[in-house]
Amino acid sequence: MKEETIAGIFENELAGRVKEYRLIDSQTVVVAEWVRFKCQFGCDGYAQSLTCPPYSPEPSRTRKMLEEYRQAAILWKPEDCETLRKIAADLERTLFLSGYYKALAIPSGPCELCNPCPLEYPCLHPEYARPSMEACGIDVYATVRQHGFPIEVVRSRSCQPTYYALILIE
């Protein structure tokens, strides 16, 4: 039995921790083959972490999994990818303990919990390590833009990236 509403959990868990969040229909999450391809050919983190390709789910598997959810949330934290990764994982756990047993956090960006990742199972940080949206084939740009969030291409290392996380909820 679900003890708290999703809105109440989000308010309690996220107040002051993220800039904004929005509940969305999980079927509006955009998944594309090219996204994972960009991970393989264009990211220096490819095969450097258990949460990145080739270890992460392929886009076809991600699409299939998204069909099992009706609702999701986008969390926006303009800075600090690792803090957002932990916030998302903590929210996933709170949702799970509140009866939303299918809750799943999928942050953006690479996992940097271990530097370098030992690339051995079991993961040293299973409570926080999750595959990134990009690694699973989720088009973060298209997904967040269609829900009114700002995102731009990071054109140089001096530019500040914007970080998002996706929380799947049933």
PDB file of C-alpha atoms in Angstrom:
ATOM      1  CA  MET A   1       0.000   0.000   0.000  1.00  0.00           C
ATOM      2  CA  LYS A   2       1.301   3.405  -0.974  1.00  0.00           C
ATOM      3  CA  GLU A   3       1.717   5.577   2.092  1.00  0.00           C
ATOM      4  CA  GLU A   4       2.334   8.961   0.491  1.00  0.00           C
ATOM      5  CA  THR A   5       1.392  10.578  -2.781  1.00  0.00           C
ATOM      6  CA  ILE A   6       4.070  11.022  -5.396  1.00  0.00           C
ATOM      7  CA  ALA A   7       3.690  14.815  -5.216  1.00  0.00           C
ATOM      8  CA  GLY A   8       4.178  14.760  -1.438  1.00  0.00           C
ATOM      9  CA  ILE A   9       7.273  12.595  -1.680  1.00  0.00           C
ATOM     10  CA  PHE A  10       8.789  14.843  -4.327  1.00  0.00           C
ATOM     11  CA  GLU A  11       8.103  17.973  -2.274  1.00  0.00           C
ATOM     12  CA  ASN A  12       9.646  16.457   0.863  1.00  0.00           C
ATOM     13  CA  GLU A  13      12.677  14.961  -0.863  1.00  0.00           C
ATOM     14  CA  LEU A  14      13.531  17.646  -3.406  1.00  0.00           C
ATOM     15  CA  ALA A  15      12.808  20.982  -1.709  1.00  0.00           C
ATOM     16  CA  GLY A  16      15.973  23.043  -2.002  1.00  0.00           C
ATOM     17  CA  ARG A  17      17.941  20.167  -3.568  1.00  0.00           C
ATOM     18  CA  VAL A  18      17.085  20.663  -7.257  1.00  0.00           C
ATOM     19  CA  LYS A  19      16.219  23.770  -9.213  1.00  0.00           C
ATOM     20  CA  GLU A  20      13.036  22.256 -10.635  1.00  0.00           C
ATOM     21  CA  TYR A  21      11.241  19.004 -11.350  1.00  0.00           C
ATOM     22  CA  ARG A  22       8.235  18.027 -13.428  1.00  0.00           C
ATOM     23  CA  LEU A  23       6.069  14.938 -13.507  1.00  0.00           C
ATOM     24  CA  ILE A  24       5.641  13.696 -17.077  1.00  0.00           C
ATOM     25  CA  ASP A  25       4.114  10.834 -19.046  1.00  0.00           C
ATOM     26  CA  SER A  26       6.844   8.191 -19.356  1.00  0.00           C
ATOM     27  CA  GLN A  27       5.839   7.617 -22.981  1.00  0.00           C
ATOM     28  CA  THR A  28       7.161  11.097 -23.862  1.00  0.00           C
ATOM     29  CA  VAL A  29      10.754  10.033 -23.097  1.00  0.00           C
ATOM     30  CA  VAL A  30      12.603  10.033 -26.427  1.00  0.00           C
ATOM     31  CA  VAL A  31      14.843   7.028 -27.130  1.00  0.00           C
ATOM     32  CA  ALA A  32      17.052   6.922 -30.230  1.00  0.00           C
ATOM     33  CA  GLU A  33      19.768   4.606 -31.509  1.00  0.00           C
ATOM     34  CA  TRP A  34      22.079   7.513 -32.423  1.00  0.00           C
ATOM     35  CA  VAL A  35      22.411   8.546 -28.763  1.00  0.00           C
ATOM     36  CA  ARG A  36      24.209   5.375 -27.700  1.00  0.00           C
ATOM     37  CA  PHE A  37      26.227   5.507 -30.913  1.00  0.00           C
ATOM     38  CA  LYS A  38      27.474   8.961 -29.810  1.00  0.00           C
ATOM     39  CA  CYS A  39      28.591   7.363 -26.532  1.00  0.00           C
ATOM     40  CA  GLN A  40      30.658   4.846 -28.446  1.00  0.00           C
ATOM     41  CA  PHE A  41      32.010   7.271 -31.031  1.00  0.00           C
ATOM     42  CA  GLY A  42      32.469  10.628 -29.387  1.00  0.00           C
ATOM     43  CA  CYS A  43      32.723  10.132 -25.636  1.00  0.00           C
ATOM     44  CA  ASP A  44      36.026   9.492 -23.906  1.00  0.00           C
ATOM     45  CA  GLY A  45      34.129   7.643 -21.183  1.00  0.00           C
ATOM     46  CA  TYR A  46      33.088   4.773 -23.454  1.00  0.00           C
ATOM     47  CA  ALA A  47      33.747   1.405 -21.738  1.00  0.00           C
ATOM     48  CA  GLN A  48      35.254   3.211 -18.736  1.00  0.00           C
ATOM     49  CA  SER A  49      32.391   2.539 -16.307  1.00  0.00           C
ATOM     50  CA  LEU A  50      29.872  -0.230 -15.615  1.00  0.00           C
ATOM     51  CA  THR A  51      27.131   2.390 -16.083  1.00  0.00           C
ATOM     52  CA  CYS A  52      28.212   3.270 -19.644  1.00  0.00           C
ATOM     53  CA  PRO A  53      28.147   1.337 -22.909  1.00  0.00           C
ATOM     54  CA  PRO A  54      28.862  -1.431 -23.648  1.00  0.00           C
ATOM     55  CA  TYR A  55      27.675  -2.411 -20.131  1.00  0.00           C
ATOM     56  CA  SER A  56      24.450  -0.339 -20.086  1.00  0.00           C
ATOM     57  CA  PRO A  57      21.090  -1.341 -21.608  1.00  0.00           C
ATOM     58  CA  GLU A  58      20.720  -0.824 -25.353  1.00  0.00           C
ATOM     59  CA  PRO A  59      18.053   1.563 -26.727  1.00  0.00           C
ATOM     60  CA  SER A  60      15.729  -1.289 -27.733  1.00  0.00           C
ATOM     61  CA  ARG A  61      15.758  -2.592 -24.169  1.00  0.00           C
ATOM     62  CA  THR A  62      15.213   0.922 -22.802  1.00  0.00           C
ATOM     63  CA  ARG A  63      12.182   1.416 -25.079  1.00  0.00           C
ATOM     64  CA  LYS A  64      10.716  -1.874 -23.922  1.00  0.00           C
ATOM     65  CA  MET A  65      11.292  -1.006 -20.260  1.00  0.00           C
ATOM     66  CA  LEU A  66       9.655   2.437 -20.644  1.00  0.00           C
ATOM     67  CA  GLU A  67       6.483   0.703 -21.855  1.00  0.00           C
ATOM     68  CA  GLU A  68       6.174  -0.772 -18.343  1.00  0.00           C
ATOM     69  CA  TYR A  69       5.825   2.678 -16.757  1.00  0.00           C
ATOM     70  CA  ARG A  70       3.076   5.281 -16.973  1.00  0.00           C
ATOM     71  CA  GLN A  71       4.713   8.178 -15.165  1.00  0.00           C
ATOM     72  CA  ALA A  72       8.130   9.711 -14.823  1.00  0.00           C
ATOM     73  CA  ALA A  73       9.751  12.845 -13.491  1.00  0.00           C
ATOM     74  CA  ILE A  74      12.529  15.036 -14.794  1.00  0.00           C
ATOM     75  CA  LEU A  75      14.803  16.555 -12.155  1.00  0.00           C
ATOM     76  CA  TRP A  76      16.883  19.602 -13.090  1.00  0.00           C
ATOM     77  CA  LYS A  77      20.026  20.663 -11.289  1.00  0.00           C
ATOM     78  CA  PRO A  78      22.076  23.071 -13.404  1.00  0.00           C
ATOM     79  CA  GLU A  79      25.366  22.072 -11.795  1.00  0.00           C
ATOM     80  CA  ASP A  80      26.953  19.122 -10.011  1.00  0.00           C
ATOM     81  CA  CYS A  81      26.234  15.868 -11.809  1.00  0.00           C
ATOM     82  CA  GLU A  82      27.326  13.622  -8.919  1.00  0.00           C
ATOM     83  CA  THR A  83      25.088  15.328  -6.362  1.00  0.00           C
ATOM     84  CA  LEU A  84      22.123  14.936  -8.739  1.00  0.00           C
ATOM     85  CA  ARG A  85      23.010  11.248  -9.208  1.00  0.00           C
ATOM     86  CA  LYS A  86      22.784  10.769  -5.424  1.00  0.00           C
ATOM     87  CA  ILE A  87      19.602  12.844  -5.089  1.00  0.00           C
ATOM     88  CA  ALA A  88      17.961  10.728  -7.804  1.00  0.00           C
ATOM     89  CA  ALA A  89      19.039   7.435  -6.213  1.00  0.00           C
ATOM     90  CA  ASP A  90      17.853   8.603  -2.786  1.00  0.00           C
ATOM     91  CA  LEU A  91      14.489   9.602  -4.295  1.00  0.00           C
ATOM     92  CA  GLU A  92      14.236   6.199  -5.972  1.00  0.00           C
ATOM     93  CA  ARG A  93      14.740   4.522  -2.600  1.00  0.00           C
ATOM     94  CA  THR A  94      12.193   6.740  -0.842  1.00  0.00           C
ATOM     95  CA  LEU A  95       9.623   6.023  -3.554  1.00  0.00           C
ATOM     96  CA  PHE A  96      10.335   2.295  -3.283  1.00  0.00           C
ATOM     97  CA  LEU A  97       9.935   2.307   0.502  1.00  0.00           C
ATOM     98  CA  SER A  98       6.678   4.251   0.088  1.00  0.00           C
ATOM     99  CA  GLY A  99       5.178   1.479  -2.028  1.00  0.00           C
ATOM    100  CA  TYR A 100       6.239   2.606  -5.508  1.00  0.00           C
ATOM    101  CA  TYR A 101       8.285  -0.570  -5.904  1.00  0.00           C
ATOM    102  CA  LYS A 102       9.097  -0.045  -9.595  1.00  0.00           C
ATOM    103  CA  ALA A 103      10.750   3.349  -9.046  1.00  0.00           C
ATOM    104  CA  LEU A 104      13.985   3.683 -10.995  1.00  0.00           C
ATOM    105  CA  ALA A 105      16.445   6.578 -11.246  1.00  0.00           C
ATOM    106  CA  ILE A 106      18.339   7.235 -14.465  1.00  0.00           C
ATOM    107  CA  PRO A 107      20.642  10.265 -14.212  1.00  0.00           C
ATOM    108  CA  SER A 108      22.477  12.031 -17.020  1.00  0.00           C
ATOM    109  CA  GLY A 109      26.213  12.067 -17.450  1.00  0.00           C
ATOM    110  CA  PRO A 110      28.922   9.635 -16.504  1.00  0.00           C
ATOM    111  CA  CYS A 111      29.202   7.920 -13.145  1.00  0.00           C
ATOM    112  CA  GLU A 112      32.243   9.206 -11.294  1.00  0.00           C
ATOM    113  CA  LEU A 113      31.758   7.414  -7.976  1.00  0.00           C
ATOM    114  CA  CYS A 114      34.974   5.452  -8.518  1.00  0.00           C
ATOM    115  CA  ASN A 115      37.799   7.048 -10.398  1.00  0.00           C
ATOM    116  CA  PRO A 116      38.641   4.917 -12.224  1.00  0.00           C
ATOM    117  CA  CYS A 117      35.841   2.361 -12.235  1.00  0.00           C
ATOM    118  CA  PRO A 118      37.339  -1.101 -11.608  1.00  0.00           C
ATOM    119  CA  LEU A 119      34.981  -2.542 -14.283  1.00  0.00           C
ATOM    120  CA  GLU A 120      34.261  -5.544 -12.073  1.00  0.00           C
ATOM    121  CA  TYR A 121      31.038  -6.875 -10.658  1.00  0.00           C
ATOM    122  CA  PRO A 122      29.718  -6.356  -8.109  1.00  0.00           C
ATOM    123  CA  CYS A 123      29.725  -2.571  -8.372  1.00  0.00           C
ATOM    124  CA  LEU A 124      31.329  -0.864  -5.366  1.00  0.00           C
ATOM    125  CA  HIS A 125      28.442   1.649  -5.089  1.00  0.00           C
ATOM    126  CA  PRO A 126      25.216  -0.136  -6.104  1.00  0.00           C
ATOM    127  CA  GLU A 127      23.147   2.251  -3.988  1.00  0.00           C
ATOM    128  CA  TYR A 128      24.085   5.167  -6.294  1.00  0.00           C
ATOM    129  CA  ALA A 129      25.423   3.721  -9.555  1.00  0.00           C
ATOM    130  CA  ARG A 130      22.841   3.848 -12.349  1.00  0.00           C
ATOM    131  CA  PRO A 131      23.307   3.877 -16.115  1.00  0.00           C
ATOM    132  CA  SER A 132      23.087   7.353 -17.571  1.00  0.00           C
ATOM    133  CA  MET A 133      20.178   8.371 -19.766  1.00  0.00           C
ATOM    134  CA  GLU A 134      22.547   8.815 -22.690  1.00  0.00           C
ATOM    135  CA  ALA A 135      24.101   5.378 -22.163  1.00  0.00           C
ATOM    136  CA  CYS A 136      20.613   3.822 -22.431  1.00  0.00           C
ATOM    137  CA  GLY A 137      19.818   5.700 -25.642  1.00  0.00           C
ATOM    138  CA  ILE A 138      17.623   8.419 -24.127  1.00  0.00           C
ATOM    139  CA  ASP A 139      17.779  11.655 -26.099  1.00  0.00           C
ATOM    140  CA  VAL A 140      18.111  14.028 -23.158  1.00  0.00           C
ATOM    141  CA  TYR A 141      17.941  17.125 -25.373  1.00  0.00           C
ATOM    142  CA  ALA A 142      14.642  16.178 -27.042  1.00  0.00           C
ATOM    143  CA  THR A 143      13.107  14.820 -23.841  1.00  0.00           C
ATOM    144  CA  VAL A 144      13.786  17.822 -21.608  1.00  0.00           C
ATOM    145  CA  ARG A 145      13.083  20.420 -24.303  1.00  0.00           C
ATOM    146  CA  GLN A 146       9.620  19.024 -24.991  1.00  0.00           C
ATOM    147  CA  HIS A 147       8.855  19.556 -21.297  1.00  0.00           C
ATOM    148  CA  GLY A 148      10.047  23.164 -21.266  1.00  0.00           C
ATOM    149  CA  PHE A 149      13.479  22.740 -19.672  1.00  0.00           C
ATOM    150  CA  PRO A 150      16.513  24.614 -21.021  1.00  0.00           C
ATOM    151  CA  ILE A 151      19.453  22.693 -22.467  1.00  0.00           C
ATOM    152  CA  GLU A 152      22.187  23.722 -24.869  1.00  0.00           C
ATOM    153  CA  VAL A 153      25.170  21.999 -26.420  1.00  0.00           C
ATOM    154  CA  VAL A 154      28.286  22.441 -24.297  1.00  0.00           C
ATOM    155  CA  ARG A 155      30.613  24.019 -26.840  1.00  0.00           C
ATOM    156  CA  SER A 156      33.808  24.028 -24.783  1.00  0.00           C
ATOM    157  CA  ARG A 157      35.192  22.792 -21.482  1.00  0.00           C
ATOM    158  CA  SER A 158      34.731  26.319 -20.082  1.00  0.00           C
ATOM    159  CA  CYS A 159      30.931  26.121 -20.629  1.00  0.00           C
ATOM    160  CA  GLN A 160      28.754  24.973 -17.744  1.00  0.00           C
ATOM    161  CA  PRO A 161      26.711  21.852 -18.586  1.00  0.00           C
ATOM    162  CA  THR A 162      23.139  21.395 -17.362  1.00  0.00           C
ATOM    163  CA  TYR A 163      22.255  18.155 -15.596  1.00  0.00           C
ATOM    164  CA  TYR A 164      19.019  16.207 -15.530  1.00  0.00           C
ATOM    165  CA  ALA A 165      17.821  12.956 -14.031  1.00  0.00           C
ATOM    166  CA  LEU A 166      14.840  10.827 -14.953  1.00  0.00           C
ATOM    167  CA  ILE A 167      12.809   9.012 -12.304  1.00  0.00           C
ATOM    168  CA  LEU A 168      10.510   6.277 -13.560  1.00  0.00           C
ATOM    169  CA  ILE A 169       7.449   5.644 -11.414  1.00  0.00           C
ATOM    170  CA  GLU A 170       4.521   3.265 -11.661  1.00  0.00           C
TER     171      GLU A 170
END
